[in-house]
PDB file of C-alpha atoms and ligand atoms in Angstrom:
ATOM      1  CA  UNK U   1     254.592 -86.357   7.241  1.00  0.00           C
ATOM      2  CA  UNK U   2     257.309 -87.872   9.396  1.00  0.00           C
ATOM      3  CA  UNK U   3     257.739 -91.630   9.959  1.00  0.00           C
ATOM      4  CA  UNK U   4     256.389 -91.474  13.528  1.00  0.00           C
ATOM      5  CA  UNK U   5     253.136 -89.901  12.391  1.00  0.00           C
ATOM      6  CA  UNK U   6     252.785 -92.525   9.653  1.00  0.00           C
ATOM      7  CA  UNK U   7     253.307 -95.295  12.208  1.00  0.00           C
ATOM      8  CA  UNK U   8     250.752 -93.723  14.537  1.00  0.00           C
ATOM      9  CA  UNK U   9     248.229 -93.530  11.665  1.00  0.00           C
ATOM     10  CA  UNK U  10     248.836 -97.176  10.733  1.00  0.00           C
ATOM     11  CA  UNK U  11     248.241 -98.209  14.339  1.00  0.00           C
ATOM     12  CA  UNK U  12     245.035 -96.196  14.511  1.00  0.00           C
ATOM     13  CA  UNK U  13     243.770 -97.791  11.282  1.00  0.00           C
ATOM     14  CA  UNK U  14     244.234-101.240  12.827  1.00  0.00           C
ATOM     15  CA  UNK U  15     241.786-100.516  15.655  1.00  0.00           C
ATOM     16  CA  UNK U  16     238.847-101.182  13.303  1.00  0.00           C
ATOM     17  CA  UNK U  17     239.834-104.880  13.243  1.00  0.00           C
ATOM     18  CA  UNK U  18     239.341-105.213  16.996  1.00  0.00           C
ATOM     19  CA  UNK U  19     235.708-106.228  17.207  1.00  0.00           C
ATOM     20  CA  UNK U  20     233.720-106.901  20.408  1.00  0.00           C
ATOM     21  CA  UNK U  21     234.959-110.105  22.052  1.00  0.00           C
ATOM     22  CA  UNK U  22     238.370-110.127  20.383  1.00  0.00           C
ATOM     23  CA  UNK U  23     241.254-112.158  21.752  1.00  0.00           C
ATOM     24  CA  UNK U  24     244.093-109.941  20.558  1.00  0.00           C
ATOM     25  CA  UNK U  25     247.704-110.770  19.795  1.00  0.00           C
ATOM     26  CA  UNK U  26     250.044-107.804  20.170  1.00  0.00           C
ATOM     27  CA  UNK U  27     253.352-107.589  18.300  1.00  0.00           C
ATOM     28  CA  UNK U  28     256.518-105.685  19.087  1.00  0.00           C
ATOM     29  CA  UNK U  29     258.191-102.488  17.924  1.00  0.00           C
ATOM     30  CA  UNK U  30     257.722 -98.759  17.587  1.00  0.00           C
ATOM     31  CA  UNK U  31     254.615 -99.023  15.371  1.00  0.00           C
ATOM     32  CA  UNK U  32     252.946-101.444  17.765  1.00  0.00           C
ATOM     33  CA  UNK U  33     253.886 -99.188  20.679  1.00  0.00           C
ATOM     34  CA  UNK U  34     251.523 -96.578  19.211  1.00  0.00           C
ATOM     35  CA  UNK U  35     248.839 -99.272  19.062  1.00  0.00           C
ATOM     36  CA  UNK U  36     249.427-100.218  22.695  1.00  0.00           C
ATOM     37  CA  UNK U  37     248.958 -96.565  23.654  1.00  0.00           C
ATOM     38  CA  UNK U  38     245.549 -96.616  21.930  1.00  0.00           C
ATOM     39  CA  UNK U  39     244.309 -99.944  23.309  1.00  0.00           C
ATOM     40  CA  UNK U  40     242.812 -98.529  26.534  1.00  0.00           C
ATOM     41  CA  UNK U  41     240.302 -96.674  24.286  1.00  0.00           C
ATOM     42  CA  UNK U  42     238.971-100.007  22.943  1.00  0.00           C
ATOM     43  CA  UNK U  43     239.372-101.997  26.162  1.00  0.00           C
ATOM     44  CA  UNK U  44     235.685-102.958  26.215  1.00  0.00           C
ATOM     45  CA  UNK U  45     236.065-104.783  22.888  1.00  0.00           C
ATOM     46  CA  UNK U  46     239.011-106.923  24.063  1.00  0.00           C
ATOM     47  CA  UNK U  47     238.405-110.300  25.706  1.00  0.00           C
ATOM     48  CA  UNK U  48     242.048-111.220  26.199  1.00  0.00           C
ATOM     49  CA  UNK U  49     245.547-110.107  25.231  1.00  0.00           C
ATOM     50  CA  UNK U  50     248.576-112.200  24.277  1.00  0.00           C
ATOM     51  CA  UNK U  51     251.956-110.556  23.736  1.00  0.00           C
ATOM     52  CA  UNK U  52     254.922-111.343  21.490  1.00  0.00           C
ATOM     53  CA  UNK U  53     257.656-110.003  23.773  1.00  0.00           C
ATOM     54  CA  UNK U  54     258.597-109.066  27.297  1.00  0.00           C
ATOM     55  CA  UNK U  55     258.805-105.430  26.141  1.00  0.00           C
ATOM     56  CA  UNK U  56     255.220-105.364  24.849  1.00  0.00           C
ATOM     57  CA  UNK U  57     254.006-107.288  27.894  1.00  0.00           C
ATOM     58  CA  UNK U  58     255.455-104.594  30.180  1.00  0.00           C
ATOM     59  CA  UNK U  59     253.778-101.804  28.205  1.00  0.00           C
ATOM     60  CA  UNK U  60     250.435-103.642  28.205  1.00  0.00           C
ATOM     61  CA  UNK U  61     250.624-104.247  31.939  1.00  0.00           C
ATOM     62  CA  UNK U  62     251.429-100.562  32.531  1.00  0.00           C
ATOM     63  CA  UNK U  63     248.128 -99.799  30.796  1.00  0.00           C
ATOM     64  CA  UNK U  64     246.252-102.199  33.032  1.00  0.00           C
ATOM     65  CA  UNK U  65     245.928-105.191  30.702  1.00  0.00           C
ATOM     66  CA  UNK U  66     246.319-108.666  32.103  1.00  0.00           C
ATOM     67  CA  UNK U  67     248.505-110.485  29.579  1.00  0.00           C
ATOM     68  CA  UNK U  68     247.558-114.112  29.057  1.00  0.00           C
ATOM     69  CA  UNK U  69     249.603-116.945  27.571  1.00  0.00           C
ATOM     70  CA  UNK U  70     248.787-118.515  24.230  1.00  0.00           C
ATOM     71  CA  UNK U  71     248.359-121.812  26.030  1.00  0.00           C
ATOM     72  CA  UNK U  72     245.559-120.241  28.054  1.00  0.00           C
ATOM     73  CA  UNK U  73     243.760-118.502  25.183  1.00  0.00           C
ATOM     74  CA  UNK U  74     244.113-121.012  22.360  1.00  0.00           C
ATOM     75  CA  UNK U  75     243.940-119.468  18.880  1.00  0.00           C
ATOM     76  CA  UNK U  76     243.711-115.709  18.765  1.00  0.00           C
ATOM     77  CA  UNK U  77     241.223-113.720  16.696  1.00  0.00           C
ATOM     78  CA  UNK U  78     243.475-110.936  15.496  1.00  0.00           C
ATOM     79  CA  UNK U  79     247.228-110.467  15.606  1.00  0.00           C
ATOM     80  CA  UNK U  80     248.494-106.940  14.963  1.00  0.00           C
ATOM     81  CA  UNK U  81     252.184-106.370  14.361  1.00  0.00           C
ATOM     82  CA  UNK U  82     254.638-104.275  12.378  1.00  0.00           C
ATOM     83  CA  UNK U  83     257.320-105.414   9.944  1.00  0.00           C
ATOM     84  CA  UNK U  84     260.753-104.411   8.747  1.00  0.00           C
ATOM     85  CA  UNK U  85     259.867-105.073   5.108  1.00  0.00           C
ATOM     86  CA  UNK U  86     256.818-106.173   3.164  1.00  0.00           C
ATOM     87  CA  UNK U  87     256.016-106.967  -0.446  1.00  0.00           C
ATOM     88  CA  UNK U  88     252.829-106.969  -2.491  1.00  0.00           C
ATOM     89  CA  UNK U  89     252.240-110.641  -1.629  1.00  0.00           C
ATOM     90  CA  UNK U  90     252.044-109.594   2.053  1.00  0.00           C
ATOM     91  CA  UNK U  91     255.198-111.569   2.769  1.00  0.00           C
ATOM     92  CA  UNK U  92     257.367-109.962   5.405  1.00  0.00           C
ATOM     93  CA  UNK U  93     260.759-109.643   6.988  1.00  0.00           C
ATOM     94  CA  UNK U  94     260.435-109.320  10.751  1.00  0.00           C
ATOM     95  CA  UNK U  95     262.711-109.468  13.756  1.00  0.00           C
ATOM     96  CA  UNK U  96     264.388-106.078  13.727  1.00  0.00           C
ATOM     97  CA  UNK U  97     263.363-105.890  17.367  1.00  0.00           C
ATOM     98  CA  UNK U  98     264.481-109.456  17.996  1.00  0.00           C
ATOM     99  CA  UNK U  99     261.028-110.795  18.874  1.00  0.00           C
ATOM    100  CA  UNK U 100     260.574-112.861  15.718  1.00  0.00           C
ATOM    101  CA  UNK U 101     260.076-116.274  17.318  1.00  0.00           C
ATOM    102  CA  UNK U 102     257.098-115.363  19.470  1.00  0.00           C
ATOM    103  CA  UNK U 103     255.838-113.176  16.623  1.00  0.00           C
ATOM    104  CA  UNK U 104     255.842-116.133  14.260  1.00  0.00           C
ATOM    105  CA  UNK U 105     254.056-118.254  16.846  1.00  0.00           C
ATOM    106  CA  UNK U 106     251.327-115.642  17.319  1.00  0.00           C
ATOM    107  CA  UNK U 107     250.970-115.162  13.555  1.00  0.00           C
ATOM    108  CA  UNK U 108     250.486-118.934  13.203  1.00  0.00           C
ATOM    109  CA  UNK U 109     247.852-118.930  15.947  1.00  0.00           C
ATOM    110  CA  UNK U 110     245.940-115.976  14.503  1.00  0.00           C
ATOM    111  CA  UNK U 111     242.755-116.209  12.486  1.00  0.00           C
ATOM    112  CA  UNK U 112     243.658-112.808  11.057  1.00  0.00           C
ATOM    113  CA  UNK U 113     247.095-111.205  10.892  1.00  0.00           C
ATOM    114  CA  UNK U 114     246.996-107.447  10.398  1.00  0.00           C
ATOM    115  CA  UNK U 115     250.377-105.911   9.589  1.00  0.00           C
ATOM    116  CA  UNK U 116     250.897-102.182  10.129  1.00  0.00           C
ATOM    117  CA  UNK U 117     253.736-100.322   8.414  1.00  0.00           C
ATOM    118  CA  UNK U 118     254.776 -96.953   7.094  1.00  0.00           C
ATOM    119  CA  UNK U 119     255.331 -96.776   3.358  1.00  0.00           C
ATOM    120  CA  UNK U 120     259.142 -96.986   3.621  1.00  0.00           C
ATOM    121  CA  UNK U 121     258.722-100.705   4.395  1.00  0.00           C
ATOM    122  CA  UNK U 122     257.176-101.709   1.044  1.00  0.00           C
ATOM    123  CA  UNK U 123     259.759-103.196  -1.352  1.00  0.00           C
ATOM    124  CA  UNK U 124     259.729-105.020  -4.674  1.00  0.00           C
ATOM    125  CA  UNK U 125     261.922-107.879  -3.464  1.00  0.00           C
ATOM    126  CA  UNK U 126     262.501-108.763   0.190  1.00  0.00           C
ATOM    127  CA  UNK U 127     266.081-108.668   1.434  1.00  0.00           C
ATOM    128  CA  UNK U 128     267.251-105.070   1.463  1.00  0.00           C
ATOM    129  CA  UNK U 129     266.690-105.255   5.220  1.00  0.00           C
ATOM    130  CA  UNK U 130     269.086-107.863   6.700  1.00  0.00           C
ATOM    131  CA  UNK U 131     267.155-111.022   7.575  1.00  0.00           C
ATOM    132  CA  UNK U 132     267.145-111.620  11.345  1.00  0.00           C
ATOM    133  CA  UNK U 133     267.616-115.226  12.393  1.00  0.00           C
ATOM    134  CA  UNK U 134     267.277-116.398  15.991  1.00  0.00           C
ATOM    135  CA  UNK U 135     269.820-119.135  16.700  1.00  0.00           C
ATOM    136  CA  UNK U 136     270.837-121.308  19.596  1.00  0.00           C
ATOM    137  CA  UNK U 137     274.045-119.699  20.928  1.00  0.00           C
ATOM    138  CA  UNK U 138     275.975-122.986  20.680  1.00  0.00           C
ATOM    139  CA  UNK U 139     275.090-123.294  16.977  1.00  0.00           C
ATOM    140  CA  UNK U 140     275.807-119.711  15.968  1.00  0.00           C
ATOM    141  CA  UNK U 141     279.011-120.476  14.055  1.00  0.00           C
ATOM    142  CA  UNK U 142     277.567-123.565  12.380  1.00  0.00           C
ATOM    143  CA  UNK U 143     274.556-121.603  11.187  1.00  0.00           C
ATOM    144  CA  UNK U 144     276.798-118.733  10.040  1.00  0.00           C
ATOM    145  CA  UNK U 145     278.871-121.099   7.883  1.00  0.00           C
ATOM    146  CA  UNK U 146     275.732-122.515   6.264  1.00  0.00           C
ATOM    147  CA  UNK U 147     274.469-119.009   5.509  1.00  0.00           C
ATOM    148  CA  UNK U 148     277.789-118.068   3.897  1.00  0.00           C
ATOM    149  CA  UNK U 149     277.332-121.063   1.564  1.00  0.00           C
ATOM    150  CA  UNK U 150     273.987-119.497   0.595  1.00  0.00           C
ATOM    151  CA  UNK U 151     275.877-116.253  -0.234  1.00  0.00           C
ATOM    152  CA  UNK U 152     274.475-114.478   2.800  1.00  0.00           C
ATOM    153  CA  UNK U 153     276.646-112.409   5.112  1.00  0.00           C
ATOM    154  CA  UNK U 154     275.598-113.052   8.707  1.00  0.00           C
ATOM    155  CA  UNK U 155     276.423-110.461  11.355  1.00  0.00           C
ATOM    156  CA  UNK U 156     276.033-111.385  15.017  1.00  0.00           C
ATOM    157  CA  UNK U 157     273.841-108.862  16.877  1.00  0.00           C
ATOM    158  CA  UNK U 158     276.433-108.619  19.607  1.00  0.00           C
ATOM    159  CA  UNK U 159     275.227-108.023  23.146  1.00  0.00           C
ATOM    160  CA  UNK U 160     271.620-108.825  22.288  1.00  0.00           C
ATOM    161  CA  UNK U 161     269.884-111.795  23.936  1.00  0.00           C
ATOM    162  CA  UNK U 162     266.336-112.704  22.910  1.00  0.00           C
ATOM    163  CA  UNK U 163     263.450-113.290  25.306  1.00  0.00           C
ATOM    164  CA  UNK U 164     264.145-116.997  24.699  1.00  0.00           C
ATOM    165  CA  UNK U 165     267.831-116.639  25.742  1.00  0.00           C
ATOM    166  CA  UNK U 166     269.107-117.037  22.187  1.00  0.00           C
ATOM    167  CA  UNK U 167     271.225-114.972  19.778  1.00  0.00           C
ATOM    168  CA  UNK U 168     270.354-113.119  16.577  1.00  0.00           C
ATOM    169  CA  UNK U 169     272.238-113.189  13.274  1.00  0.00           C
ATOM    170  CA  UNK U 170     271.354-110.378  10.840  1.00  0.00           C
ATOM    171  CA  UNK U 171     271.976-111.713   7.359  1.00  0.00           C
ATOM    172  CA  UNK U 172     272.828-109.325   4.547  1.00  0.00           C
ATOM    173  CA  UNK U 173     272.879-109.945   0.788  1.00  0.00           C
ATOM    174  CA  UNK U 174     270.479-112.896   0.632  1.00  0.00           C
ATOM    175  CA  UNK U 175     268.792-113.118  -2.763  1.00  0.00           C
ATOM    176  CA  UNK U 176     265.190-113.761  -1.752  1.00  0.00           C
ATOM    177  CA  UNK U 177     263.523-114.293  -5.120  1.00  0.00           C
ATOM    178  CA  UNK U 178     261.348-117.049  -3.620  1.00  0.00           C
ATOM    179  CA  UNK U 179     260.532-116.130   0.005  1.00  0.00           C
ATOM    180  CA  UNK U 180     258.692-119.365   0.991  1.00  0.00           C
ATOM    181  CA  UNK U 181     261.557-121.464  -0.396  1.00  0.00           C
ATOM    182  CA  UNK U 182     264.193-119.374   1.396  1.00  0.00           C
ATOM    183  CA  UNK U 183     262.209-119.468   4.635  1.00  0.00           C
ATOM    184  CA  UNK U 184     261.957-123.259   4.482  1.00  0.00           C
ATOM    185  CA  UNK U 185     265.617-123.706   3.557  1.00  0.00           C
ATOM    186  CA  UNK U 186     266.987-121.577   6.394  1.00  0.00           C
ATOM    187  CA  UNK U 187     264.529-123.048   8.902  1.00  0.00           C
ATOM    188  CA  UNK U 188     265.999-126.486   8.230  1.00  0.00           C
ATOM    189  CA  UNK U 189     269.537-125.570   9.318  1.00  0.00           C
ATOM    190  CA  UNK U 190     270.145-127.246  12.693  1.00  0.00           C
ATOM    191  CA  UNK U 191     270.426-124.602  15.383  1.00  0.00           C
ATOM    192  CA  UNK U 192     268.073-122.143  13.692  1.00  0.00           C
ATOM    193  CA  UNK U 193     265.203-121.342  16.030  1.00  0.00           C
ATOM    194  CA  UNK U 194     263.332-118.971  13.722  1.00  0.00           C
ATOM    195  CA  UNK U 195     264.049-117.154  10.479  1.00  0.00           C
ATOM    196  CA  UNK U 196     262.542-113.689  10.128  1.00  0.00           C
ATOM    197  CA  UNK U 197     261.026-114.362   6.705  1.00  0.00           C
ATOM    198  CA  UNK U 198     257.248-114.568   7.140  1.00  0.00           C
ATOM    199  CA  UNK U 199     256.114-116.098   3.846  1.00  0.00           C
ATOM    200  CA  UNK U 200     254.584-119.490   4.697  1.00  0.00           C
ATOM    201  CA  UNK U 201     252.257-117.507   6.922  1.00  0.00           C
ATOM    202  CA  UNK U 202     252.118-113.998   5.420  1.00  0.00           C
ATOM    203  CA  UNK U 203     249.892-111.188   6.678  1.00  0.00           C
ATOM    204  CA  UNK U 204     246.209-111.304   5.776  1.00  0.00           C
ATOM    205  CA  UNK U 205     245.818-107.550   5.753  1.00  0.00           C
ATOM    206  CA  UNK U 206     248.550-104.981   5.220  1.00  0.00           C
ATOM    207  CA  UNK U 207     247.919-101.381   6.249  1.00  0.00           C
ATOM    208  CA  UNK U 208     250.486 -99.100   4.620  1.00  0.00           C
ATOM    209  CA  UNK U 209     250.576 -95.577   5.947  1.00  0.00           C
ATOM    210  CA  UNK U 210     251.806 -92.781   3.695  1.00  0.00           C
ATOM    211  CA  UNK U 211     251.399 -89.063   3.057  1.00  0.00           C
ATOM    212  CA  UNK U 212     248.128 -89.714   1.236  1.00  0.00           C
ATOM    213  CA  UNK U 213     246.576 -91.823   4.000  1.00  0.00           C
ATOM    214  CA  UNK U 214     246.229 -95.570   4.571  1.00  0.00           C
ATOM    215  CA  UNK U 215     246.460 -98.070   1.737  1.00  0.00           C
ATOM    216  CA  UNK U 216     244.952-101.477   2.531  1.00  0.00           C
ATOM    217  CA  UNK U 217     246.182-104.628   0.806  1.00  0.00           C
ATOM    218  CA  UNK U 218     244.591-108.044   1.321  1.00  0.00           C
ATOM    219  CA  UNK U 219     245.841-111.536   0.578  1.00  0.00           C
TER     220      UNK U 219
HETATM  221  C1  5RP J   1     260.173-106.851  16.011  1.00  0.00           C
HETATM  222  C2  5RP J   1     259.596-106.708  14.662  1.00  0.00           C
HETATM  223  C3  5RP J   1     258.950-105.417  14.344  1.00  0.00           C
HETATM  224  O1  5RP J   1     257.676-105.645  13.884  1.00  0.00           O
HETATM  225  C4  5RP J   1     259.742-104.736  13.260  1.00  0.00           C
HETATM  226  O2  5RP J   1     261.086-104.624  13.679  1.00  0.00           O
HETATM  227  C5  5RP J   1     259.163-103.364  12.936  1.00  0.00           C
HETATM  228  O3  5RP J   1     259.455-102.476  13.958  1.00  0.00           O
HETATM  229  P1  5RP J   1     259.036-100.957  13.928  1.00  0.00           P
HETATM  230  O4  5RP J   1     257.544-100.903  14.056  1.00  0.00           O
HETATM  231  O5  5RP J   1     259.756-100.380  15.124  1.00  0.00           O
HETATM  232  O6  5RP J   1     259.524-100.350  12.644  1.00  0.00           O
HETATM  233  O7  5RP J   1     259.608-107.584  13.847  1.00  0.00           O
HETATM  234  O8  5RP J   1     260.814-108.086  16.164  1.00  0.00           O
END
């Protein structure tokens, strides 16, 4: 089965978590795009939609959904999003699409965070995928120097500007043996807006799509 089909299956498996009256948070990326395509089929179960990016907002609006702000909805019932990497503790690396800041906000506001991935994303130790970090443009070099001291190798995602008008550093070679500790440490560097390690608030449910079907892991 190819990766697209696995992503589509993961998205379909997430629909069961959208119960009648759900205020739904929608993530960003190719896996979530399959979910967005399916949402019109469960429209009657959705009470409100909040989006993690301008890209997802546009797709939702094309399908006739009115996208509300988190300030309007308050906490959301279910947040569904993909990931670039996940481990068996349901800790994640996110931000390959550059939407990590709003994604982390929605994850924090969610009663239930359902993460949908294909089986290539499951790793023993996080960090094979370069860790995306959203930074204030004026602090990019300062943050880069601090990351070098941590033995990371930051690469500026040149030409990319986030929905919050910031830059992204993709950091290779970080040794993430303790994801919550690494998340906290990088978050404290002045100029860091958001680090793409999601460990303090991991997923609650991980749906891993493979050749043999969907494997569900819970926290
Ligand atoms: C975007 C993300 C995405 O969830 C992550 O990049 C996974 O994307 P895809 O579903 O395309 O593999 O964090 O910022």
